[in-house]
MMTF fields as JSON, N, C-alpha, C and O atoms, coordinates in Angstrom:
{
  "mmtfVersion": "1.0.0",
  "mmtfProducer": "UNKNOWN",
  "numBonds": 379,
  "numAtoms": 380,
  "numGroups": 95,
  "numChains": 1,
  "numModels": 1,
  "chainsPerModel": [1],
  "groupsPerChain": [95],
  "chainIdList": ["A"],
  "bondAtomList": [4, 2, 8, 6, 12, 10, 16, 14, 20, 18, 24, 22, 28, 26, 32, 30, 36, 34, 40, 38, 44, 42, 48, 46, 52, 50, 56, 54, 60, 58, 64, 62, 68, 66, 72, 70, 76, 74, 80, 78, 84, 82, 88, 86, 92, 90, 96, 94, 100, 98, 104, 102, 108, 106, 112, 110, 116, 114, 120, 118, 124, 122, 128, 126, 132, 130, 136, 134, 140, 138, 144, 142, 148, 146, 152, 150, 156, 154, 160, 158, 164, 162, 168, 166, 172, 170, 176, 174, 180, 178, 184, 182, 188, 186, 192, 190, 196, 194, 200, 198, 204, 202, 208, 206, 212, 210, 216, 214, 220, 218, 224, 222, 228, 226, 232, 230, 236, 234, 240, 238, 244, 242, 248, 246, 252, 250, 256, 254, 260, 258, 264, 262, 268, 266, 272, 270, 276, 274, 280, 278, 284, 282, 288, 286, 292, 290, 296, 294, 300, 298, 304, 302, 308, 306, 312, 310, 316, 314, 320, 318, 324, 322, 328, 326, 332, 330, 336, 334, 340, 338, 344, 342, 348, 346, 352, 350, 356, 354, 360, 358, 364, 362, 368, 366, 372, 370, 376, 374],
  "bondOrderList": [1, 1, 1, 1, 1, 1, 1, 1, 1, 1, 1, 1, 1, 1, 1, 1, 1, 1, 1, 1, 1, 1, 1, 1, 1, 1, 1, 1, 1, 1, 1, 1, 1, 1, 1, 1, 1, 1, 1, 1, 1, 1, 1, 1, 1, 1, 1, 1, 1, 1, 1, 1, 1, 1, 1, 1, 1, 1, 1, 1, 1, 1, 1, 1, 1, 1, 1, 1, 1, 1, 1, 1, 1, 1, 1, 1, 1, 1, 1, 1, 1, 1, 1, 1, 1, 1, 1, 1, 1, 1, 1, 1, 1, 1],
  "groupList": [{"groupName": "MET", "atomNameList": ["N", "CA", "C", "O"], "elementList": ["N", "C", "C", "O"], "formalChargeList": [0, 0, 0, 0], "bondAtomList": [1, 0, 2, 1, 3, 2], "bondOrderList": [1, 1, 2], "singleLetterCode": "M", "chemCompType": "L-PEPTIDE LINKING"}, {"groupName": "LEU", "atomNameList": ["N", "CA", "C", "O"], "elementList": ["N", "C", "C", "O"], "formalChargeList": [0, 0, 0, 0], "bondAtomList": [1, 0, 2, 1, 3, 2], "bondOrderList": [1, 1, 2], "singleLetterCode": "L", "chemCompType": "L-PEPTIDE LINKING"}, {"groupName": "PRO", "atomNameList": ["N", "CA", "C", "O"], "elementList": ["N", "C", "C", "O"], "formalChargeList": [0, 0, 0, 0], "bondAtomList": [1, 0, 2, 1, 3, 2], "bondOrderList": [1, 1, 2], "singleLetterCode": "P", "chemCompType": "L-PEPTIDE LINKING"}, {"groupName": "THR", "atomNameList": ["N", "CA", "C", "O"], "elementList": ["N", "C", "C", "O"], "formalChargeList": [0, 0, 0, 0], "bondAtomList": [1, 0, 2, 1, 3, 2], "bondOrderList": [1, 1, 2], "singleLetterCode": "T", "chemCompType": "L-PEPTIDE LINKING"}, {"groupName": "SER", "atomNameList": ["N", "CA", "C", "O"], "elementList": ["N", "C", "C", "O"], "formalChargeList": [0, 0, 0, 0], "bondAtomList": [1, 0, 2, 1, 3, 2], "bondOrderList": [1, 1, 2], "singleLetterCode": "S", "chemCompType": "L-PEPTIDE LINKING"}, {"groupName": "GLN", "atomNameList": ["N", "CA", "C", "O"], "elementList": ["N", "C", "C", "O"], "formalChargeList": [0, 0, 0, 0], "bondAtomList": [1, 0, 2, 1, 3, 2], "bondOrderList": [1, 1, 2], "singleLetterCode": "Q", "chemCompType": "L-PEPTIDE LINKING"}, {"groupName": "ASN", "atomNameList": ["N", "CA", "C", "O"], "elementList": ["N", "C", "C", "O"], "formalChargeList": [0, 0, 0, 0], "bondAtomList": [1, 0, 2, 1, 3, 2], "bondOrderList": [1, 1, 2], "singleLetterCode": "N", "chemCompType": "L-PEPTIDE LINKING"}, {"groupName": "ALA", "atomNameList": ["N", "CA", "C", "O"], "elementList": ["N", "C", "C", "O"], "formalChargeList": [0, 0, 0, 0], "bondAtomList": [1, 0, 2, 1, 3, 2], "bondOrderList": [1, 1, 2], "singleLetterCode": "A", "chemCompType": "L-PEPTIDE LINKING"}, {"groupName": "HIS", "atomNameList": ["N", "CA", "C", "O"], "elementList": ["N", "C", "C", "O"], "formalChargeList": [0, 0, 0, 0], "bondAtomList": [1, 0, 2, 1, 3, 2], "bondOrderList": [1, 1, 2], "singleLetterCode": "H", "chemCompType": "L-PEPTIDE LINKING"}, {"groupName": "ILE", "atomNameList": ["N", "CA", "C", "O"], "elementList": ["N", "C", "C", "O"], "formalChargeList": [0, 0, 0, 0], "bondAtomList": [1, 0, 2, 1, 3, 2], "bondOrderList": [1, 1, 2], "singleLetterCode": "I", "chemCompType": "L-PEPTIDE LINKING"}, {"groupName": "LYS", "atomNameList": ["N", "CA", "C", "O"], "elementList": ["N", "C", "C", "O"], "formalChargeList": [0, 0, 0, 0], "bondAtomList": [1, 0, 2, 1, 3, 2], "bondOrderList": [1, 1, 2], "singleLetterCode": "K", "chemCompType": "L-PEPTIDE LINKING"}, {"groupName": "ARG", "atomNameList": ["N", "CA", "C", "O"], "elementList": ["N", "C", "C", "O"], "formalChargeList": [0, 0, 0, 0], "bondAtomList": [1, 0, 2, 1, 3, 2], "bondOrderList": [1, 1, 2], "singleLetterCode": "R", "chemCompType": "L-PEPTIDE LINKING"}, {"groupName": "TYR", "atomNameList": ["N", "CA", "C", "O"], "elementList": ["N", "C", "C", "O"], "formalChargeList": [0, 0, 0, 0], "bondAtomList": [1, 0, 2, 1, 3, 2], "bondOrderList": [1, 1, 2], "singleLetterCode": "Y", "chemCompType": "L-PEPTIDE LINKING"}, {"groupName": "ASP", "atomNameList": ["N", "CA", "C", "O"], "elementList": ["N", "C", "C", "O"], "formalChargeList": [0, 0, 0, 0], "bondAtomList": [1, 0, 2, 1, 3, 2], "bondOrderList": [1, 1, 2], "singleLetterCode": "D", "chemCompType": "L-PEPTIDE LINKING"}, {"groupName": "GLU", "atomNameList": ["N", "CA", "C", "O"], "elementList": ["N", "C", "C", "O"], "formalChargeList": [0, 0, 0, 0], "bondAtomList": [1, 0, 2, 1, 3, 2], "bondOrderList": [1, 1, 2], "singleLetterCode": "E", "chemCompType": "L-PEPTIDE LINKING"}, {"groupName": "VAL", "atomNameList": ["N", "CA", "C", "O"], "elementList": ["N", "C", "C", "O"], "formalChargeList": [0, 0, 0, 0], "bondAtomList": [1, 0, 2, 1, 3, 2], "bondOrderList": [1, 1, 2], "singleLetterCode": "V", "chemCompType": "L-PEPTIDE LINKING"}, {"groupName": "GLY", "atomNameList": ["N", "CA", "C", "O"], "elementList": ["N", "C", "C", "O"], "formalChargeList": [0, 0, 0, 0], "bondAtomList": [1, 0, 2, 1, 3, 2], "bondOrderList": [1, 1, 2], "singleLetterCode": "G", "chemCompType": "PEPTIDE LINKING"}, {"groupName": "CYS", "atomNameList": ["N", "CA", "C", "O"], "elementList": ["N", "C", "C", "O"], "formalChargeList": [0, 0, 0, 0], "bondAtomList": [1, 0, 2, 1, 3, 2], "bondOrderList": [1, 1, 2], "singleLetterCode": "C", "chemCompType": "L-PEPTIDE LINKING"}, {"groupName": "PHE", "atomNameList": ["N", "CA", "C", "O"], "elementList": ["N", "C", "C", "O"], "formalChargeList": [0, 0, 0, 0], "bondAtomList": [1, 0, 2, 1, 3, 2], "bondOrderList": [1, 1, 2], "singleLetterCode": "F", "chemCompType": "L-PEPTIDE LINKING"}],
  "groupTypeList": [0, 0, 1, 2, 1, 3, 4, 2, 5, 6, 7, 8, 9, 10, 8, 1, 9, 10, 1, 6, 6, 11, 6, 12, 11, 13, 14, 8, 5, 5, 3, 15, 15, 13, 16, 15, 11, 14, 15, 7, 1, 7, 1, 10, 5, 16, 9, 15, 2, 15, 14, 7, 12, 15, 17, 1, 14, 1, 0, 2, 7, 7, 7, 3, 2, 3, 1, 3, 8, 1, 5, 5, 1, 7, 8, 14, 11, 7, 3, 5, 1, 18, 4, 1, 3, 11, 13, 1, 18, 7, 10, 15, 7, 12, 11],
  "groupIdList": [1, 2, 3, 4, 5, 6, 7, 8, 9, 10, 11, 12, 13, 14, 15, 16, 17, 18, 19, 20, 21, 22, 23, 24, 25, 26, 27, 28, 29, 30, 31, 32, 33, 34, 35, 36, 37, 38, 39, 40, 41, 42, 43, 44, 45, 46, 47, 48, 49, 50, 51, 52, 53, 54, 55, 56, 57, 58, 59, 60, 61, 62, 63, 64, 65, 66, 67, 68, 69, 70, 71, 72, 73, 74, 75, 76, 77, 78, 79, 80, 81, 82, 83, 84, 85, 86, 87, 88, 89, 90, 91, 92, 93, 94, 95],
  "secStructList": [7, 3, 3, 3, 3, 7, 7, 6, 6, 7, 2, 2, 2, 2, 2, 2, 2, 2, 6, 6, 1, 2, 2, 2, 2, 2, 2, 6, 6, 7, 7, 7, 7, 7, 1, 2, 2, 2, 2, 2, 2, 2, 2, 2, 6, 6, 7, 7, 7, 1, 3, 3, 3, 3, 7, 6, 6, 6, 7, 7, 4, 4, 4, 2, 2, 2, 2, 2, 2, 2, 2, 2, 2, 2, 2, 6, 6, 1, 7, 3, 3, 3, 3, 3, 7, 2, 2, 2, 2, 2, 6, 6, 7, 7, 7],
  "xCoordList": [-10.422, -10.176, -8.931, -8.142, -8.652, -7.008, -6.426, -7.088, -5.36, -4.408, -3.412, -2.653, -3.174, -2.411, -1.035, -0.73, -0.042, 1.436, 2.275, 2.299, 2.923, 3.674, 5.071, 5.723, 5.316, 7.356, 7.632, 7.025, 8.932, 9.729, 10.43, 10.999, 10.236, 11.136, 10.059, 10.447, 8.583, 7.949, 8.285, 8.932, 7.86, 8.531, 7.598, 8.084, 6.625, 6.014, 6.855, 7.168, 6.994, 7.705, 9.134, 9.797, 9.623, 11.451, 11.079, 11.574, 10.52, 10.017, 9.666, 10.121, 8.592, 7.978, 9.398, 9.514, 10.156, 11.398, 12.653, 13.526, 12.663, 13.642, 12.881, 13.575, 11.834, 11.209, 11.482, 11.143, 12.154, 12.559, 13.884, 14.347, 14.502, 15.606, 15.259, 14.551, 15.695, 15.181, 15.619, 14.77, 16.584, 16.868, 15.979, 15.643, 15.778, 14.694, 13.279, 12.434, 13.272, 11.592, 11.695, 10.695, 12.758, 12.522, 12.443, 11.515, 13.463, 13.605, 12.157, 11.753, 11.442, 10.099, 8.821, 7.694, 9.087, 8.379, 6.923, 5.768, 7.394, 6.68, 7.115, 8.265, 5.983, 6.581, 6.027, 5.54, 5.967, 5.365, 4.554, 5.154, 3.446, 2.444, 2.185, 1.488, 2.822, 3.07, 2.29, 2.323, 1.258, 0.328, -0.947, -1.312, -1.782, -3.395, -3.763, -4.323, -3.097, -3.585, -3.312, -4.128, -1.899, -1.404, -2.351, -2.883, -2.436, -3.378, -4.528, -5.001, -5.122, -6.669, -6.593, -7.367, -5.47, -5.468, -5.197, -5.722, -4.485, -4.205, -5.323, -5.105, -6.372, -7.571, -8.686, -9.503, -8.453, -9.514, -9.201, -10.154, -7.843, -7.393, -7.701, -7.587, -8.133, -8.242, -7.395, -7.413, -6.538, -5.089, -5.713, -6.322, -5.393, -5.573, -4.229, -3.449, -4.134, -2.561, -2.905, -4.03, -1.747, -1.605, -1.512, -2.061, -0.866, -0.741, -1.137, -1.04, -1.533, -2.19, -1.974, -2.625, -0.644, -0.367, -1.028, -0.96, -1.578, -2.208, -1.754, -1.457, -1.736, -1.66, -2.844, -2.969, -3.805, -5.027, -4.778, -5.22, -4.243, -3.43, -3.021, -3.582, -2.395, -2.016, -2.795, -2.529, -3.933, -5.024, -5.909, -6.405, -6.217, -6.581, -8.203, -8.409, -9.355, -10.595, -10.851, -11.546, -10.214, -10.575, -10.244, -10.775, -9.385, -8.886, -10.338, -10.127, -11.147, -11.909, -12.532, -12.78, -12.82, -13.288, -11.853, -11.921, -11.145, -9.814, -9.504, -9.08, -9.699, -9.647, -10.914, -11.051, -11.755, -13.218, -12.94, -13.107, -12.415, -11.935, -11.199, -11.44, -10.048, -9.206, -9.559, -9.043, -10.709, -11.06, -12.335, -12.505, -12.924, -13.868, -12.484, -12.655, -11.549, -10.681, -10.394, -10.401, -10.114, -9.639, -10.646, -10.319, -11.951, -13.164, -13.293, -13.557, -12.986, -13.254, -11.923, -11.871, -11.073, -9.822, -8.682, -7.598, -9.055, -8.333, -7.124, -6.257, -6.915, -5.766, -5.598, -6.543, -4.353, -4.283, -4.086, -3.414, -4.703, -4.638, -4.18, -4.554, -3.159, -2.194, -2.655, -3.254, -2.538, -2.423, -1.264, -1.31, -0.298, 0.652, 0.698, 0.114, 1.374, 1.806, 2.46, 3.137, 2.355, 2.861, 4.453, 4.913, 5.169, 6.83, 6.65, 6.776, 6.283, 6.417, 6.171, 6.795, 5.18, 4.831, 6.106, 6.364, 6.486, 7.609, 8.752, 9.266, 8.815, 10.091, 10.089, 11.135, 8.919, 8.343, 8.16, 8.199, 7.913, 7.437, 8.902, 10.066, 8.195, 9.19, 9.419, 8.66, 10.748, 11.298, 11.951, 12.383],
  "yCoordList": [7.556, 7.792, 7.518, 7.841, 6.852, 5.633, 6.683, 7.119, 7.177, 7.966, 7.272, 6.765, 7.077, 6.419, 6.996, 8.151, 5.817, 6.354, 5.272, 4.041, 6.246, 5.597, 5.552, 4.831, 6.796, 6.702, 6.486, 6.729, 5.858, 5.543, 6.543, 6.552, 7.512, 8.874, 9.548, 10.529, 8.987, 9.687, 9.688, 8.74, 10.863, 10.725, 9.512, 8.939, 9.245, 8.373, 6.754, 5.975, 6.799, 5.481, 5.531, 4.494, 6.593, 6.683, 6.462, 5.374, 6.889, 6.721, 4.841, 4.121, 4.56, 3.482, 2.41, 1.541, 2.476, 1.587, 1.872, 1.023, 3.031, 3.241, 2.495, 2.029, 2.361, 1.753, 0.066, -0.49, -0.564, -1.835, -1.635, -2.699, -0.509, -0.5, -0.443, 0.456, -1.299, -1.369, 0.116, 0.53, 0.804, 1.398, 3.104, 3.93, 3.218, 4.159, 4.094, 4.964, 2.42, 2.133, 2.782, 3.281, 2.739, 2.958, 4.079, 4.609, 4.806, 6.457, 7.22, 8.118, 6.491, 7.411, 6.423, 6.467, 5.841, 5.103, 4.639, 5.035, 3.766, 3.297, 1.829, 1.407, 1.051, -0.331, -0.389, 0.662, -1.364, -1.707, -3.293, -4.31, -3.175, -4.88, -5.063, -4.354, -6.065, -6.648, -7.827, -8.682, -7.793, -8.848, -8.959, -8.323, -9.589, -9.438, -9.667, -8.967, -11.212, -11.673, -10.989, -10.987, -10.405, -9.559, -8.233, -7.948, -7.451, -6.224, -6.484, -5.829, -7.77, -7.805, -8.108, -7.633, -9.092, -9.183, -7.897, -7.745, -6.998, -5.871, -4.868, -3.758, -5.049, -4.015, -4.662, -4.039, -5.96, -6.443, -6.13, -6.069, -5.925, -5.599, -3.925, -3.39, -3.441, -2.035, -1.068, 0.0, -1.607, -0.861, -0.037, -0.64, 1.34, 1.79, 2.533, 3.244, 2.199, 2.73, 3.992, 4.486, 4.537, 5.925, 6.01, 7.007, 5.109, 4.866, 3.13, 2.251, 3.037, 1.788, 1.792, 2.453, 0.685, 0.664, -0.641, -1.588, -0.746, -1.706, -1.688, -0.698, -3.036, -3.229, -3.965, -5.115, -3.337, -4.002, -5.1, -6.206, -5.021, -6.069, -7.346, -8.295, -7.638, -8.613, -9.001, -9.968, -8.153, -8.433, -9.638, -9.588, -10.746, -11.852, -11.618, -11.082, -12.116, -12.099, -11.854, -10.905, -12.824, -13.273, -11.692, -11.222, -10.905, -9.954, -8.573, -7.42, -8.796, -7.709, -6.967, -5.763, -7.809, -7.318, -6.46, -5.317, -6.847, -6.054, -4.677, -3.658, -4.708, -3.32, -2.396, -1.21, -3.481, -2.343, -1.404, -0.19, -2.458, -1.745, -0.609, 0.444, -0.836, 0.162, 1.297, 2.347, 1.303, 2.204, 2.936, 4.148, 2.416, 3.128, 4.195, 5.365, 3.563, 4.143, 5.738, 6.809, 5.204, 6.346, 7.292, 8.448, 7.002, 7.535, 8.798, 9.977, 8.072, 8.564, 9.584, 10.547, 9.384, 10.5, 9.989, 10.567, 8.656, 8.305, 7.442, 7.165, 6.941, 6.313, 6.895, 6.984, 7.319, 7.542, 6.156, 5.212, 6.141, 4.885, 5.355, 6.316, 4.549, 4.45, 3.364, 2.394, 3.323, 2.396, 1.986, 2.646, 1.267, 0.941, 0.248, -0.826, 0.509, -0.555, -1.696, -1.771, -2.628, -4.138, -3.874, -4.308, -3.133, -3.112, -2.555, -3.264, -1.008, -0.3, -0.957, -0.48, -2.118, -2.301, -3.947, -4.325, -4.405, -5.465, -4.69, -5.185, -3.271, -2.684, -2.28, -2.073, -2.143, -2.091, -2.837, -2.594, -3.966, -5.406, -5.427, -5.419, -5.459, -6.044, -7.799, -8.769, -7.614, -9.103, -9.764, -10.909],
  "zCoordList": [29.458, 28.34, 28.338, 29.227, 27.254, 27.164, 26.445, 25.503, 26.672, 25.671, 25.251, 26.077, 23.646, 22.905, 22.982, 22.685, 23.526, 23.685, 22.49, 22.487, 21.518, 20.85, 20.365, 19.61, 21.226, 21.079, 22.467, 23.509, 22.118, 23.299, 23.989, 25.081, 22.978, 23.777, 24.861, 25.495, 25.104, 25.835, 27.134, 27.578, 28.043, 29.489, 30.235, 31.21, 29.883, 30.773, 30.845, 31.746, 29.304, 29.063, 29.312, 29.286, 29.537, 30.067, 31.439, 31.736, 32.338, 33.985, 34.406, 35.295, 33.206, 33.217, 33.07, 33.934, 32.277, 32.146, 33.104, 33.288, 33.647, 34.948, 36.071, 36.975, 36.114, 37.112, 37.449, 38.494, 36.329, 36.302, 37.317, 37.728, 37.738, 38.714, 40.102, 40.554, 40.738, 42.365, 43.079, 43.869, 42.946, 43.59, 43.209, 44.058, 41.614, 41.5, 41.922, 42.138, 41.991, 42.549, 44.109, 44.625, 44.685, 46.185, 46.263, 46.874, 45.623, 45.384, 45.366, 46.106, 44.155, 43.93, 44.456, 43.963, 45.172, 46.129, 45.017, 45.175, 43.982, 43.253, 42.788, 42.918, 42.19, 41.828, 40.625, 40.208, 39.932, 38.689, 39.126, 39.473, 39.025, 38.666, 37.199, 36.473, 36.914, 35.48, 35.537, 36.422, 34.05, 33.866, 34.135, 35.124, 33.551, 33.701, 35.225, 36.069, 35.226, 36.694, 38.268, 39.189, 38.289, 39.142, 39.413, 40.486, 38.102, 38.128, 38.771, 39.7, 38.099, 38.978, 40.224, 41.055, 40.564, 42.262, 42.965, 44.068, 42.498, 43.185, 43.028, 43.515, 42.489, 41.889, 43.023, 43.701, 42.987, 43.976, 45.535, 46.312, 46.017, 47.017, 47.576, 48.679, 46.253, 46.326, 46.371, 46.983, 45.561, 45.299, 43.732, 42.848, 43.713, 42.673, 42.004, 42.637, 40.549, 40.194, 40.015, 39.942, 39.941, 39.419, 38.078, 37.61, 37.124, 35.772, 35.593, 36.449, 34.396, 33.865, 32.319, 31.511, 31.972, 30.399, 30.003, 30.786, 28.996, 28.138, 26.767, 26.098, 26.395, 24.787, 24.525, 24.944, 23.803, 23.833, 22.749, 23.059, 21.708, 20.897, 21.568, 21.021, 22.367, 23.443, 24.488, 25.202, 24.64, 26.082, 25.74, 24.615, 26.513, 26.111, 26.683, 27.772, 25.758, 26.069, 27.598, 27.961, 28.585, 30.138, 30.528, 31.534, 29.739, 30.876, 30.548, 30.922, 30.125, 30.212, 31.252, 31.176, 32.372, 33.613, 34.036, 34.488, 33.922, 34.699, 33.721, 34.266, 32.515, 31.682, 32.07, 32.367, 31.929, 32.312, 33.58, 33.707, 34.561, 36.136, 35.983, 36.575, 34.982, 34.882, 34.266, 34.649, 32.966, 32.463, 33.428, 33.294, 34.076, 35.217, 36.292, 36.635, 36.523, 37.007, 36.669, 37.276, 35.216, 34.076, 34.104, 34.372, 33.855, 33.87, 34.947, 34.711, 36.336, 37.659, 37.568, 38.333, 36.804, 37.21, 38.082, 38.164, 38.851, 39.8, 39.205, 40.033, 37.819, 36.908, 35.593, 34.808, 35.308, 34.093, 33.143, 33.558, 31.914, 31.147, 30.197, 29.525, 30.077, 28.776, 27.482, 27.948, 26.264, 25.344, 24.58, 23.542, 24.567, 23.821, 23.021, 23.167, 21.854, 20.81, 21.097, 22.122, 20.317, 20.507, 20.969, 22.026, 20.05, 20.166, 21.387, 22.385, 21.513, 22.628, 24.223, 25.171, 24.412, 25.104, 25.299, 26.442, 24.55, 24.305, 25.618, 26.622, 25.017, 25.519, 26.83, 27.445, 27.337, 28.758, 29.794, 31.0, 29.072, 30.089, 30.814, 30.415, 32.19, 33.034, 33.088, 33.097, 33.115, 32.911, 34.021, 33.89]
}
């Protein structure tokens, strides 16, 4: 199940933005994998994300297998899957 997030005040969004900071990532022992290709490579290596954030509006058709894999992990409750609006996705995208 994909949970929609629309508010920049959401705790998940705030945490995701803070992960842009190296010290914060190290402190929480988490990292951000940004981009369809990078996520697909991580999934192929057997890495199961704790959380995944997608913007369906921006996702290319070629990303369908990656999205399907993330949806399966969410169905198995291995990953929390969130959908973001275009504006919110732009705000959290790693730069």
